[in-house]
């Protein structure tokens, strides 16, 4: 079930209505059942691939933690981690899932041919495997005890708000909340609903409208000129920003209204002044996980300069593969690794240049320049993330550089890819509104300030904002709600 559908809104409204009627000591049971019900809304093929994969992972991790805790054996831990990692690699890098499921159904179907049936990859598998790995490592290190309550562990793995696109939650923080000792606070419900409302706006009004143009151009990019290609790349940068931020806000808000604080996973990354800062703001839980469970175990920055650079590259290659096994994702991860490495190598040169040129690095103009340079680097890397293959990525970059076609800015070419003038205007207005809100969120706690206003003002603004989403959201006759970009990981 997609978040940006009427079905989810009705589902969540029902869940919230019942949640605080359930006694606190049974609420984790209720939320586990609700999460399993949420999974039941997947289509049949998604369930066929999801259930055996997650069932195996949950059982292996739950019982494996007891063995790790009892033995404190590195060999046992590494064996479990290797098995989980191999499982993820097989599912992402091969067609093993389809082969297995076709064979299973062929045997169960008594001779029927299922050879042409195609099954999607298990939803959210990358998030679940990383949660399982961090849980086992933390049990081994003694940070947490192995969870004895199977339902609580199942909720940790399958909580519907974070199931399909994160965040990658840490067990220690999550389990502590399942006793629900905190008193009910209506402000948590109000702020959670406000986060969700803004998340729906970012997804349905900004991201899905930008996706219309982006998808049309990338489907036929070899016949487009450089200006159209640049516009599509810029819009994809906006699309994935609004898409992932929108999902993160909906997930964060939904959990908050139910009394669970999940990690903030996205914090205005395009305001970053360096690529390193970008990764501290973009997919925060993944960045934190990679730092704690890949970069630091490899030696971090403790083994000398060359080893530090190698560790950075290894970490970002893991990040690239986590997003997808095709070479374009690996190249995307490697490119971000190179940004980090060369950023460190060139730092002394930049510092000397600033001194020689008497550049004041504390003024707005310098910070703006840093943000523009960072955004351009990140935007260029999105070519590899969005393209279907490495060869497509390289061709896209080549055409954008060698085939400028400036006339496309004035000859109506930008109106040939699904967005007419009115749609461009709506997208532009929504983008600048989003930019204004994010600028305010960067400076202040906008949600708390809004909730401190008079009730009449809050109700009027909320109703008008909801109406704007209904009126300007991308849907209608023949529209099929687009998946959130990070759902496929």
Short mmCIF file of C-alpha atoms in Angstrom, two decimals:
data_model
loop_
_atom_site.label_atom_id
_atom_site.label_comp_id
_atom_site.label_asym_id
_atom_site.label_seq_id
_atom_site.Cartn_x
_atom_site.Cartn_y
_atom_site.Cartn_z
CA UNK A 1 0.00 0.00 0.00
CA UNK A 2 1.49 3.33 -1.05
CA UNK A 3 1.43 6.19 1.42
CA UNK A 4 0.08 8.63 -1.18
CA UNK A 5 -3.22 6.81 -1.72
CA UNK A 6 -6.72 7.21 -0.24
CA UNK A 7 -6.44 3.62 0.98
CA UNK A 8 -3.50 4.45 3.23
CA UNK A 9 -5.21 7.59 4.57
CA UNK A 10 -8.26 5.53 5.57
CA UNK A 11 -6.06 2.74 6.95
CA UNK A 12 -4.01 5.14 9.04
CA UNK A 13 -7.09 7.03 10.29
CA UNK A 14 -8.50 3.74 11.57
CA UNK A 15 -5.18 2.74 13.16
CA UNK A 16 -4.87 6.10 14.93
CA UNK A 17 -8.49 6.07 16.12
CA UNK A 18 -7.99 2.74 17.91
CA UNK A 19 -4.37 3.16 19.03
CA UNK A 20 -4.94 5.12 22.24
CA UNK A 21 -7.91 2.96 23.24
CA UNK A 22 -5.56 -0.03 23.53
CA UNK A 23 -3.98 -0.42 27.01
CA UNK A 24 -0.29 0.53 26.97
CA UNK A 25 0.91 -2.94 27.91
CA UNK A 26 -0.79 -4.39 24.82
CA UNK A 27 -0.05 -1.58 22.38
CA UNK A 28 3.02 -3.27 20.90
CA UNK A 29 0.78 -6.27 20.12
CA UNK A 30 -1.72 -3.98 18.41
CA UNK A 31 0.96 -2.25 16.34
CA UNK A 32 2.46 -5.59 15.33
CA UNK A 33 -0.95 -6.79 14.11
CA UNK A 34 -1.52 -3.47 12.33
CA UNK A 35 1.87 -3.78 10.59
CA UNK A 36 1.05 -7.33 9.47
CA UNK A 37 -2.31 -6.07 8.19
CA UNK A 38 -0.47 -3.32 6.28
CA UNK A 39 1.66 -6.01 4.62
CA UNK A 40 -1.49 -7.89 3.59
CA UNK A 41 -2.39 -4.95 1.35
CA UNK A 42 0.60 -5.74 -0.89
CA UNK A 43 -0.42 -7.37 -4.15
CA UNK A 44 -0.18 -11.15 -4.47
CA UNK A 45 3.17 -11.18 -6.28
CA UNK A 46 4.73 -8.77 -3.79
CA UNK A 47 3.53 -10.96 -0.93
CA UNK A 48 4.89 -14.08 -2.63
CA UNK A 49 8.40 -12.60 -2.70
CA UNK A 50 8.19 -10.64 0.56
CA UNK A 51 6.89 -13.24 3.01
CA UNK A 52 9.48 -16.03 2.55
CA UNK A 53 12.39 -13.57 2.41
CA UNK A 54 11.39 -11.60 5.51
CA UNK A 55 10.27 -14.72 7.36
CA UNK A 56 13.72 -16.26 6.85
CA UNK A 57 15.48 -13.04 7.87
CA UNK A 58 13.38 -12.47 11.01
CA UNK A 59 13.71 -16.04 12.28
CA UNK A 60 17.45 -16.19 11.52
CA UNK A 61 18.13 -12.89 13.31
CA UNK A 62 15.83 -13.50 16.29
CA UNK A 63 17.24 -16.91 17.18
CA UNK A 64 20.77 -16.09 15.99
CA UNK A 65 20.94 -13.26 18.54
CA UNK A 66 20.52 -15.76 21.39
CA UNK A 67 23.48 -17.78 20.14
CA UNK A 68 25.60 -14.65 19.71
CA UNK A 69 24.70 -13.42 23.21
CA UNK A 70 25.42 -16.78 24.82
CA UNK A 71 28.66 -17.62 23.03
CA UNK A 72 30.14 -14.15 22.43
CA UNK A 73 31.83 -15.84 19.50
CA UNK A 74 33.14 -13.74 16.63
CA UNK A 75 32.97 -16.81 14.41
CA UNK A 76 29.24 -17.19 15.10
CA UNK A 77 28.62 -13.48 14.56
CA UNK A 78 30.59 -13.34 11.31
CA UNK A 79 28.87 -16.49 10.04
CA UNK A 80 25.43 -14.94 10.65
CA UNK A 81 26.47 -11.61 9.12
CA UNK A 82 27.96 -13.36 6.09
CA UNK A 83 24.75 -15.37 5.64
CA UNK A 84 22.58 -12.24 5.84
CA UNK A 85 24.87 -10.28 3.50
CA UNK A 86 24.97 -13.18 1.03
CA UNK A 87 21.19 -13.37 1.15
CA UNK A 88 20.91 -9.67 0.29
CA UNK A 89 23.50 -9.94 -2.49
CA UNK A 90 21.76 -12.94 -4.05
CA UNK A 91 18.39 -11.20 -3.98
CA UNK A 92 19.75 -7.93 -5.43
CA UNK A 93 22.34 -9.18 -7.90
CA UNK A 94 20.61 -12.24 -9.36
CA UNK A 95 17.21 -13.48 -10.45
CA UNK A 96 17.37 -16.10 -7.71
CA UNK A 97 14.06 -14.99 -6.18
CA UNK A 98 12.18 -15.40 -9.42
CA UNK A 99 13.86 -18.73 -10.17
CA UNK A 100 13.02 -20.09 -6.73
CA UNK A 101 9.43 -18.84 -6.73
CA UNK A 102 8.72 -20.05 -10.27
CA UNK A 103 10.03 -23.48 -9.34
CA UNK A 104 8.04 -23.55 -6.11
CA UNK A 105 4.78 -22.57 -7.77
CA UNK A 106 5.39 -24.95 -10.66
CA UNK A 107 5.74 -27.85 -8.20
CA UNK A 108 2.77 -26.70 -6.15
CA UNK A 109 0.69 -26.14 -9.27
CA UNK A 110 1.02 -29.76 -10.42
CA UNK A 111 2.46 -29.20 -13.85
CA UNK A 112 1.21 -25.70 -14.60
CA UNK A 113 3.72 -23.44 -16.33
CA UNK A 114 4.84 -20.49 -14.18
CA UNK A 115 8.05 -19.89 -16.13
CA UNK A 116 6.93 -16.52 -17.49
CA UNK A 117 5.65 -15.17 -14.17
CA UNK A 118 7.70 -12.26 -12.84
CA UNK A 119 7.98 -11.46 -9.13
CA UNK A 120 9.23 -8.14 -7.71
CA UNK A 121 12.18 -8.05 -5.35
CA UNK A 122 11.12 -8.26 -1.70
CA UNK A 123 9.96 -4.81 -0.62
CA UNK A 124 12.26 -3.04 1.84
CA UNK A 125 14.74 -5.93 1.94
CA UNK A 126 17.80 -3.67 2.04
CA UNK A 127 16.46 -1.85 5.11
CA UNK A 128 15.54 -5.08 6.88
CA UNK A 129 18.93 -6.71 6.30
CA UNK A 130 20.81 -3.64 7.57
CA UNK A 131 18.58 -3.56 10.67
CA UNK A 132 19.27 -7.26 11.24
CA UNK A 133 23.04 -6.74 10.92
CA UNK A 134 23.11 -3.79 13.33
CA UNK A 135 20.95 -5.70 15.83
CA UNK A 136 23.27 -8.73 15.87
CA UNK A 137 26.40 -6.57 16.15
CA UNK A 138 24.90 -4.55 19.01
CA UNK A 139 23.94 -7.76 20.84
CA UNK A 140 27.50 -9.05 20.39
CA UNK A 141 28.98 -5.81 21.71
CA UNK A 142 26.66 -5.86 24.72
CA UNK A 143 24.89 -2.62 23.81
CA UNK A 144 21.56 -4.43 24.06
CA UNK A 145 20.30 -7.79 25.24
CA UNK A 146 18.77 -10.19 22.77
CA UNK A 147 15.04 -9.48 22.58
CA UNK A 148 13.05 -12.33 24.18
CA UNK A 149 9.65 -11.13 22.98
CA UNK A 150 9.14 -12.33 19.41
CA UNK A 151 6.27 -9.90 18.76
CA UNK A 152 8.38 -6.92 19.83
CA UNK A 153 11.20 -8.08 17.57
CA UNK A 154 8.76 -8.55 14.68
CA UNK A 155 7.45 -5.02 15.26
CA UNK A 156 11.02 -3.71 15.22
CA UNK A 157 11.58 -5.31 11.84
CA UNK A 158 8.15 -4.74 10.25
CA UNK A 159 6.71 -1.55 11.79
CA UNK A 160 4.63 -0.26 8.88
CA UNK A 161 5.73 3.40 9.10
CA UNK A 162 9.35 2.50 8.33
CA UNK A 163 8.96 -0.86 6.59
CA UNK A 164 9.43 -0.06 2.94
CA UNK A 165 11.85 2.87 2.89
CA UNK A 166 13.38 3.29 6.29
CA UNK A 167 14.74 4.76 8.39
CA UNK A 168 17.17 2.00 9.36
CA UNK A 169 16.24 2.03 13.02
CA UNK A 170 18.56 1.03 15.87
CA UNK A 171 17.13 -1.66 18.14
CA UNK A 172 18.24 -0.04 21.40
CA UNK A 173 16.22 3.11 20.74
CA UNK A 174 13.21 1.30 19.32
CA UNK A 175 12.76 -1.36 22.03
CA UNK A 176 12.92 1.21 24.86
CA UNK A 177 9.77 2.84 23.52
CA UNK A 178 7.60 -0.26 23.37
CA UNK A 179 6.57 -0.02 27.04
CA UNK A 180 4.89 3.31 26.17
CA UNK A 181 5.72 4.87 29.54
CA UNK A 182 5.39 8.43 28.25
CA UNK A 183 2.11 10.20 29.01
CA UNK A 184 -0.20 10.95 26.13
CA UNK A 185 0.62 14.32 24.57
CA UNK A 186 -1.83 15.76 22.06
CA UNK A 187 0.99 17.91 20.64
CA UNK A 188 2.73 14.77 19.38
CA UNK A 189 -0.41 13.82 17.46
CA UNK A 190 -0.84 17.35 16.11
CA UNK A 191 2.79 17.73 15.05
CA UNK A 192 2.80 14.22 13.56
CA UNK A 193 -0.24 15.01 11.43
CA UNK A 194 1.37 18.31 10.38
CA UNK A 195 4.55 16.50 9.27
CA UNK A 196 2.41 14.03 7.32
CA UNK A 197 0.44 16.80 5.62
CA UNK A 198 3.60 18.55 4.44
CA UNK A 199 5.02 15.19 3.33
CA UNK A 200 1.96 14.57 1.17
CA UNK A 201 2.42 18.02 -0.38
CA UNK A 202 6.06 17.36 -1.23
CA UNK A 203 5.26 13.97 -2.75
CA UNK A 204 2.01 14.62 -4.62
CA UNK A 205 2.34 18.25 -5.68
CA UNK A 206 6.10 18.56 -6.27
CA UNK A 207 7.72 15.14 -6.76
CA UNK A 208 5.02 13.43 -8.81
CA UNK A 209 4.58 16.46 -11.09
CA UNK A 210 8.33 16.70 -11.69
CA UNK A 211 8.39 12.94 -12.37
CA UNK A 212 6.12 13.40 -15.40
CA UNK A 213 8.77 15.47 -17.21
CA UNK A 214 11.75 13.51 -15.86
CA UNK A 215 10.37 10.10 -16.88
CA UNK A 216 9.47 11.32 -20.37
CA UNK A 217 12.94 12.77 -21.02
CA UNK A 218 14.93 9.85 -19.59
CA UNK A 219 12.83 7.44 -21.67
CA UNK A 220 14.02 9.16 -24.87
CA UNK A 221 17.09 11.10 -23.75
CA UNK A 222 19.24 10.18 -26.77
CA UNK A 223 16.98 12.30 -28.99
CA UNK A 224 17.02 15.34 -26.70
CA UNK A 225 19.25 18.37 -26.67
CA UNK A 226 21.42 19.52 -23.81
CA UNK A 227 18.98 22.10 -22.43
CA UNK A 228 16.17 19.56 -22.13
CA UNK A 229 18.60 17.07 -20.58
CA UNK A 230 19.81 19.66 -18.08
CA UNK A 231 16.21 20.59 -17.22
CA UNK A 232 15.36 16.92 -16.66
CA UNK A 233 18.41 16.44 -14.44
CA UNK A 234 17.58 19.57 -12.42
CA UNK A 235 13.98 18.42 -12.06
CA UNK A 236 15.10 14.95 -11.04
CA UNK A 237 17.19 16.56 -8.31
CA UNK A 238 14.02 18.31 -7.13
CA UNK A 239 11.90 15.17 -7.60
CA UNK A 240 14.09 12.86 -5.52
CA UNK A 241 14.50 15.57 -2.85
CA UNK A 242 10.74 16.11 -2.52
CA UNK A 243 10.01 12.40 -2.92
CA UNK A 244 12.37 11.15 -0.21
CA UNK A 245 11.73 14.10 2.11
CA UNK A 246 7.99 13.60 1.62
CA UNK A 247 8.19 9.91 2.48
CA UNK A 248 10.45 10.60 5.48
CA UNK A 249 8.05 13.21 6.87
CA UNK A 250 5.02 10.95 6.41
CA UNK A 251 6.82 8.05 8.11
CA UNK A 252 8.14 10.25 10.93
CA UNK A 253 4.76 11.88 11.45
CA UNK A 254 2.79 8.62 11.35
CA UNK A 255 5.06 7.03 13.96
CA UNK A 256 4.94 10.14 16.13
CA UNK A 257 1.14 10.21 16.23
CA UNK A 258 1.21 6.59 17.43
CA UNK A 259 3.65 7.33 20.24
CA UNK A 260 6.86 6.07 18.62
CA UNK A 261 9.80 8.34 17.80
CA UNK A 262 11.67 7.00 14.78
CA UNK A 263 14.87 8.61 13.56
CA UNK A 264 14.77 11.75 11.47
CA UNK A 265 16.06 10.55 8.12
CA UNK A 266 16.27 13.67 5.99
CA UNK A 267 17.21 17.23 6.87
CA UNK A 268 17.33 19.71 3.97
CA UNK A 269 20.45 18.22 2.31
CA UNK A 270 20.59 20.76 -0.51
CA UNK A 271 21.53 23.39 2.06
CA UNK A 272 24.80 21.54 2.59
CA UNK A 273 28.11 23.38 2.11
CA UNK A 274 30.05 20.20 1.30
CA UNK A 275 29.40 16.68 0.05
CA UNK A 276 30.34 15.38 3.49
CA UNK A 277 27.65 17.54 5.05
CA UNK A 278 25.22 16.41 2.35
CA UNK A 279 25.63 12.83 3.56
CA UNK A 280 25.00 13.90 7.15
CA UNK A 281 21.66 15.31 5.99
CA UNK A 282 20.64 12.85 3.23
CA UNK A 283 19.36 9.42 4.29
CA UNK A 284 20.74 10.08 7.76
CA UNK A 285 20.08 6.58 9.09
CA UNK A 286 21.93 4.95 6.17
CA UNK A 287 24.88 7.34 6.51
CA UNK A 288 25.04 6.67 10.24
CA UNK A 289 24.77 2.91 9.68
CA UNK A 290 27.58 2.92 7.10
CA UNK A 291 29.78 4.94 9.43
CA UNK A 292 29.19 2.68 12.46
CA UNK A 293 29.17 -0.72 10.75
CA UNK A 294 31.42 -0.27 7.71
CA UNK A 295 33.71 2.77 7.91
CA UNK A 296 34.76 2.53 11.57
CA UNK A 297 35.22 -1.30 11.57
CA UNK A 298 37.46 -0.90 8.51
CA UNK A 299 39.64 1.43 10.55
CA UNK A 300 37.98 4.77 9.89
CA UNK A 301 40.57 7.54 9.91
CA UNK A 302 42.80 5.83 12.50
CA UNK A 303 45.09 3.96 10.08
CA UNK A 304 46.72 6.79 8.20
CA UNK A 305 45.78 8.95 5.24
CA UNK A 306 45.87 6.34 2.45
CA UNK A 307 43.89 3.85 4.52
CA UNK A 308 41.33 6.56 5.34
CA UNK A 309 40.79 7.26 1.66
CA UNK A 310 40.47 3.53 0.93
CA UNK A 311 37.93 3.17 3.75
CA UNK A 312 35.91 6.09 2.39
CA UNK A 313 35.83 4.56 -1.08
CA UNK A 314 34.85 1.13 0.30
CA UNK A 315 32.05 2.68 2.36
CA UNK A 316 30.56 4.55 -0.58
CA UNK A 317 30.87 1.53 -2.85
CA UNK A 318 28.80 -0.37 -0.27
CA UNK A 319 26.30 2.49 -0.36
CA UNK A 320 26.14 2.30 -4.15
CA UNK A 321 25.59 -1.46 -4.14
CA UNK A 322 22.96 -1.13 -1.40
CA UNK A 323 20.93 1.03 -3.76
CA UNK A 324 21.29 -1.39 -6.68
CA UNK A 325 23.60 -4.00 -8.12
CA UNK A 326 23.90 -2.48 -11.61
CA UNK A 327 27.10 -0.64 -12.47
CA UNK A 328 25.47 2.78 -12.61
CA UNK A 329 24.67 2.58 -8.88
CA UNK A 330 28.18 1.40 -8.12
CA UNK A 331 29.52 4.33 -10.18
CA UNK A 332 27.22 6.71 -8.28
CA UNK A 333 28.62 5.46 -4.97
CA UNK A 334 32.20 5.62 -6.27
CA UNK A 335 31.67 9.19 -7.48
CA UNK A 336 30.51 10.30 -4.03
CA UNK A 337 33.51 8.51 -2.55
CA UNK A 338 35.81 10.42 -4.90
CA UNK A 339 34.11 13.69 -3.94
CA UNK A 340 34.96 12.96 -0.31
CA UNK A 341 38.53 11.89 -1.01
CA UNK A 342 39.39 14.83 -3.28
CA UNK A 343 37.61 17.18 -0.89
CA UNK A 344 40.06 16.14 1.83
CA UNK A 345 43.08 16.18 -0.49
CA UNK A 346 42.31 19.68 -1.76
CA UNK A 347 41.39 21.20 1.61
CA UNK A 348 44.94 22.59 2.27
CA UNK A 349 44.94 24.10 -1.23
CA UNK A 350 41.56 25.74 -0.61
CA UNK A 351 42.69 27.07 2.75
CA UNK A 352 45.85 28.62 1.26
CA UNK A 353 43.84 30.12 -1.61
CA UNK A 354 41.42 31.73 0.84
CA UNK A 355 44.30 33.28 2.76
CA UNK A 356 46.04 34.50 -0.39
CA UNK A 357 42.86 35.99 -1.84
CA UNK A 358 41.69 37.32 1.54
CA UNK A 359 38.37 35.56 1.25
CA UNK A 360 36.03 35.92 4.21
CA UNK A 361 34.48 32.48 4.61
CA UNK A 362 31.95 33.69 7.21
CA UNK A 363 29.85 35.82 4.87
CA UNK A 364 26.66 34.82 3.06
CA UNK A 365 28.18 35.01 -0.44
CA UNK A 366 30.83 32.40 0.40
CA UNK A 367 28.33 30.05 2.04
CA UNK A 368 26.07 30.45 -0.99
CA UNK A 369 28.93 29.57 -3.33
CA UNK A 370 29.72 26.47 -1.26
CA UNK A 371 26.09 25.36 -1.44
CA UNK A 372 25.90 25.92 -5.20
CA UNK A 373 29.11 23.95 -5.85
CA UNK A 374 27.89 21.10 -3.61
CA UNK A 375 24.50 21.03 -5.33
CA UNK A 376 26.11 20.90 -8.79
CA UNK A 377 28.33 17.98 -7.77
CA UNK A 378 25.40 16.09 -6.26
CA UNK A 379 23.16 16.87 -9.24
CA UNK A 380 25.75 15.54 -11.70
CA UNK A 381 25.99 12.30 -9.72
CA UNK A 382 22.19 11.87 -9.97
CA UNK A 383 22.68 11.04 -13.68
CA UNK A 384 24.14 7.69 -12.66
CA UNK A 385 21.44 7.14 -10.03
CA UNK A 386 18.51 7.78 -12.39
CA UNK A 387 19.76 6.15 -15.60
CA UNK A 388 19.01 2.52 -16.40
CA UNK A 389 22.64 1.54 -17.00
CA UNK A 390 26.19 2.82 -16.83
CA UNK A 391 26.34 3.24 -20.62
CA UNK A 392 23.13 5.32 -20.52
CA UNK A 393 24.62 7.46 -17.75
CA UNK A 394 27.78 8.19 -19.73
CA UNK A 395 25.84 8.93 -22.91
CA UNK A 396 23.49 11.27 -21.01
CA UNK A 397 26.43 13.21 -19.58
CA UNK A 398 28.13 13.34 -22.99
CA UNK A 399 25.02 14.67 -24.78
CA UNK A 400 24.42 17.27 -22.10
CA UNK A 401 27.98 18.56 -22.57
CA UNK A 402 28.32 18.31 -26.38
CA UNK A 403 24.80 19.02 -27.63
CA UNK A 404 23.71 22.23 -25.87
CA UNK A 405 20.74 23.10 -28.19
CA UNK A 406 20.03 26.45 -26.52
CA UNK A 407 17.04 27.01 -28.79
CA UNK A 408 15.12 24.43 -26.73
CA UNK A 409 14.62 27.12 -24.10
CA UNK A 410 12.41 29.17 -26.44
CA UNK A 411 10.99 26.85 -29.11
CA UNK A 412 8.52 25.01 -26.89
CA UNK A 413 10.62 21.86 -26.46
CA UNK A 414 10.12 21.95 -22.69
CA UNK A 415 6.35 21.66 -23.24
CA UNK A 416 6.63 18.39 -25.19
CA UNK A 417 7.32 16.09 -22.26
CA UNK A 418 4.06 15.93 -20.37
CA UNK A 419 3.94 19.34 -18.68
CA UNK A 420 2.09 22.21 -20.34
CA UNK A 421 2.47 25.85 -19.33
CA UNK A 422 -0.07 25.58 -16.49
CA UNK A 423 1.67 22.49 -15.11
CA UNK A 424 5.06 24.22 -15.25
CA UNK A 425 3.58 27.19 -13.40
CA UNK A 426 2.05 24.95 -10.73
CA UNK A 427 5.35 23.08 -10.32
CA UNK A 428 7.33 26.32 -10.06
CA UNK A 429 4.95 27.79 -7.47
CA UNK A 430 5.02 24.57 -5.42
CA UNK A 431 8.82 24.41 -5.62
CA UNK A 432 9.28 27.97 -4.36
CA UNK A 433 6.80 27.34 -1.56
CA UNK A 434 8.77 24.21 -0.60
CA UNK A 435 12.01 26.21 -0.75
CA UNK A 436 10.52 28.90 1.52
CA UNK A 437 9.30 26.33 4.05
CA UNK A 438 12.66 24.54 4.09
CA UNK A 439 14.52 27.83 4.52
CA UNK A 440 12.34 28.54 7.56
CA UNK A 441 12.80 24.98 8.87
CA UNK A 442 16.56 25.47 8.56
CA UNK A 443 16.36 28.51 10.84
CA UNK A 444 13.64 27.57 13.34
CA UNK A 445 11.36 24.81 14.61
CA UNK A 446 8.58 25.70 12.20
CA UNK A 447 6.18 22.96 13.36
CA UNK A 448 6.35 24.05 17.01
CA UNK A 449 5.92 27.70 16.06
CA UNK A 450 2.89 26.86 13.94
CA UNK A 451 1.29 24.75 16.68
CA UNK A 452 1.75 27.64 19.13
CA UNK A 453 -0.65 29.80 17.10
CA UNK A 454 -4.35 30.23 17.85
CA UNK A 455 -6.61 27.27 17.06
CA UNK A 456 -8.65 29.11 14.42
CA UNK A 457 -5.50 30.05 12.50
CA UNK A 458 -4.15 26.49 12.67
CA UNK A 459 -7.43 24.95 11.46
CA UNK A 460 -7.86 27.41 8.59
CA UNK A 461 -4.25 26.96 7.40
CA UNK A 462 -4.42 23.16 7.69
CA UNK A 463 -7.71 22.91 5.79
CA UNK A 464 -6.49 25.24 3.03
CA UNK A 465 -3.23 23.28 2.75
CA UNK A 466 -5.11 19.98 2.52
CA UNK A 467 -7.36 21.47 -0.18
CA UNK A 468 -4.27 22.63 -2.09
CA UNK A 469 -2.94 19.07 -2.06
CA UNK A 470 -6.29 17.72 -3.28
CA UNK A 471 -6.57 20.34 -6.03
CA UNK A 472 -2.96 20.49 -7.22
CA UNK A 473 -1.81 16.95 -6.47
CA UNK A 474 -0.92 14.81 -9.49
CA UNK A 475 -3.64 12.20 -9.96
CA UNK A 476 -6.86 11.77 -11.87
CA UNK A 477 -8.15 9.78 -14.83
CA UNK A 478 -5.57 7.23 -15.90
CA UNK A 479 -3.09 8.27 -13.22
CA UNK A 480 -1.25 5.50 -11.43
CA UNK A 481 0.26 6.71 -8.15
CA UNK A 482 4.03 6.64 -8.53
CA UNK A 483 6.06 4.66 -6.05
CA UNK A 484 8.32 6.57 -3.74
CA UNK A 485 11.78 6.42 -5.28
CA UNK A 486 13.31 4.66 -2.25
CA UNK A 487 10.60 1.98 -2.11
CA UNK A 488 12.58 -0.14 -4.59
CA UNK A 489 15.62 -0.35 -2.31
#
